[in-house]
C-alpha positions as a Markdown table, in Angstrom:
| # | Residue | x | y | z |
|---|---|---|---|---|
| 1 | Met | -11.9 | 25.0 | -32.3 |
| 2 | Ile | -14.4 | 22.7 | -31.0 |
| 3 | Gln | -16.7 | 23.6 | -28.9 |
| 4 | Ala | -16.4 | 19.5 | -26.8 |
| 5 | Thr | -18.7 | 19.6 | -23.6 |
| 6 | Ala | -17.1 | 16.2 | -23.3 |
| 7 | Gly | -19.9 | 15.2 | -20.7 |
| 8 | Leu | -17.6 | 18.4 | -18.6 |
| 9 | Pro | -19.8 | 20.4 | -16.2 |
| 10 | Glu | -21.5 | 24.0 | -17.6 |
| 11 | Gly | -18.1 | 26.5 | -17.6 |
| 12 | Val | -15.5 | 23.7 | -17.7 |
| 13 | Asp | -13.6 | 23.9 | -20.7 |
| 14 | Leu | -12.4 | 21.1 | -21.8 |
| 15 | Arg | -8.8 | 22.3 | -23.2 |
| 16 | Asn | -8.4 | 23.6 | -19.8 |
| 17 | Thr | -8.6 | 20.6 | -18.0 |
| 18 | Val | -7.1 | 18.5 | -20.2 |
| 19 | Leu | -3.5 | 20.5 | -19.6 |
| 20 | Ile | -4.0 | 19.9 | -15.6 |
| 21 | Leu | -4.8 | 16.2 | -16.4 |
| 22 | Gly | -1.4 | 16.9 | -17.8 |
| 23 | Gly | 0.5 | 18.3 | -15.6 |
| 24 | Val | -0.3 | 16.0 | -12.9 |
| 25 | Phe | -0.3 | 12.8 | -15.1 |
| 26 | Leu | 3.6 | 14.1 | -16.3 |
| 27 | Val | 4.6 | 14.7 | -12.1 |
| 28 | Thr | 3.8 | 11.7 | -11.3 |
| 29 | Val | 5.4 | 9.8 | -13.5 |
| 30 | Val | 8.1 | 11.8 | -12.3 |
| 31 | Leu | 8.1 | 11.2 | -8.9 |
| 32 | Arg | 7.1 | 7.4 | -9.4 |
| 33 | Ala | 10.1 | 7.4 | -12.0 |
| 34 | Leu | 12.6 | 9.8 | -9.5 |
| 35 | Pro | 13.1 | 6.9 | -6.7 |
| 36 | Phe | 14.9 | 4.2 | -9.2 |
| 37 | Ala | 17.3 | 7.0 | -11.2 |
| 38 | Ala | 18.2 | 8.1 | -8.1 |
| 39 | Met | 18.8 | 4.8 | -6.7 |
| 40 | Arg | 22.1 | 4.0 | -8.7 |
| 41 | Phe | 23.6 | 6.7 | -6.4 |
| 42 | Phe | 22.7 | 5.1 | -3.0 |
| 43 | Arg | 23.5 | 1.2 | -3.5 |
| 44 | Glu | 26.5 | 1.0 | -2.1 |
| 45 | Ser | 24.9 | 2.9 | 1.0 |
| 46 | Ala | 25.0 | 1.4 | 4.6 |
| 47 | Leu | 21.6 | 3.8 | 5.5 |
| 48 | Val | 19.4 | 1.8 | 2.0 |
| 49 | Ala | 21.0 | -1.2 | 2.8 |
| 50 | Trp | 19.9 | -0.9 | 6.9 |
| 51 | Leu | 17.1 | 0.2 | 6.1 |
| 52 | Gly | 15.9 | -2.7 | 3.1 |
| 53 | Ile | 16.1 | -4.8 | 6.0 |
| 54 | Ala | 14.9 | -2.3 | 9.1 |
| 55 | Met | 11.2 | -0.9 | 7.6 |
| 56 | Pro | 10.0 | -4.3 | 5.9 |
| 57 | Val | 9.1 | -5.4 | 9.1 |
| 58 | Gly | 8.2 | -1.7 | 10.5 |
| 59 | Val | 5.6 | -1.6 | 8.3 |
| 60 | Met | 4.4 | -4.5 | 9.7 |
| 61 | Val | 4.3 | -3.8 | 13.6 |
| 62 | Val | 2.5 | -0.4 | 12.3 |
| 63 | Leu | -0.2 | -2.4 | 10.8 |
| 64 | Val | -0.8 | -4.4 | 12.9 |
| 65 | Met | -1.0 | -2.4 | 15.0 |
| 66 | Phe | -3.2 | -0.2 | 13.9 |
| 67 | Thr | -5.4 | -3.1 | 12.7 |
| 68 | Leu | -5.4 | -4.4 | 16.2 |
| 69 | Val | -6.1 | -0.3 | 17.1 |
| 70 | Ser | -8.8 | 0.1 | 14.6 |
| 71 | Ser | -10.5 | -2.7 | 14.6 |
| 72 | Ser | -12.7 | -2.3 | 17.9 |
| 73 | Asp | -15.9 | -0.2 | 16.6 |
| 74 | Arg | -15.8 | -3.1 | 13.8 |
| 75 | Pro | -17.4 | -6.3 | 13.4 |
| 76 | Gly | -15.9 | -8.6 | 15.3 |
| 77 | Gly | -13.5 | -6.6 | 16.9 |
| 78 | Val | -10.2 | -7.8 | 18.6 |
| 79 | Gly | -10.9 | -11.5 | 18.4 |
| 80 | Ala | -11.2 | -11.2 | 15.3 |
| 81 | Ala | -7.7 | -9.0 | 14.6 |
| 82 | Leu | -6.4 | -11.7 | 17.1 |
| 83 | Ile | -7.2 | -14.8 | 15.9 |
| 84 | Ala | -6.2 | -13.7 | 12.4 |
| 85 | Val | -3.0 | -11.9 | 13.8 |
| 86 | Ala | -1.9 | -15.5 | 15.7 |
| 87 | Val | -2.4 | -17.1 | 12.9 |
| 88 | Thr | -0.2 | -15.3 | 10.6 |
| 89 | Val | 2.5 | -15.5 | 13.3 |
| 90 | Ala | 2.1 | -19.4 | 12.8 |
| 91 | Leu | 2.0 | -20.1 | 9.8 |
| 92 | His | 5.2 | -17.6 | 9.2 |
| 93 | Leu | 7.3 | -19.8 | 11.9 |
| 94 | Trp | 5.5 | -23.1 | 10.1 |
| 95 | Lys | 6.0 | -22.4 | 6.9 |
| 96 | Arg | 8.6 | -19.2 | 7.0 |
| 97 | Ser | 6.8 | -17.3 | 4.6 |
| 98 | Ala | 6.2 | -14.0 | 3.7 |
| 99 | Thr | 3.8 | -13.8 | 1.6 |
| 100 | Trp | 1.8 | -17.3 | 2.2 |
| 101 | Ser | 1.7 | -15.7 | 6.1 |
| 102 | Ile | 0.5 | -12.5 | 5.6 |
| 103 | Leu | -1.8 | -14.0 | 2.3 |
| 104 | Leu | -3.4 | -16.4 | 4.7 |
| 105 | Gly | -3.8 | -13.9 | 6.7 |
| 106 | Thr | -5.9 | -11.3 | 5.4 |
| 107 | Ala | -7.6 | -13.5 | 4.0 |
| 108 | Leu | -8.8 | -15.4 | 7.5 |
| 109 | Tyr | -9.2 | -11.5 | 8.3 |
| 110 | Val | -11.5 | -10.5 | 6.1 |
| 111 | Val | -13.5 | -13.3 | 6.8 |
| 112 | Leu | -14.0 | -13.0 | 10.2 |
| 113 | Val | -14.6 | -9.2 | 10.0 |
| 114 | Asn | -17.5 | -10.2 | 6.6 |
| 115 | Trp | -18.6 | -13.2 | 7.9 |
| 116 | Val | -18.3 | -15.0 | 11.1 |
């Protein structure tokens, strides 16, 4: 067997490292593919249809609340977060495009926090 260290620390075996990483890779692929494979059983489900409508709004509310609560100790503070939220809401009401309003609102928040 080849005794390649491959830059690993002393005492770490290359074979065991490859086996562990292979297992992690396999579990990750299966866990990511499982929802898509299971979806065919839930296509007609009223619960899944409702979750498809309610979850994006719920996730956005959680993200906005997290940003507002955690921004008090960051540069720009709550003011930067409130300005970015107001611009995001205004853009969404004006253009009715979630993609553009979230993208431009996030970009504005990044600019306000980092450069103002």
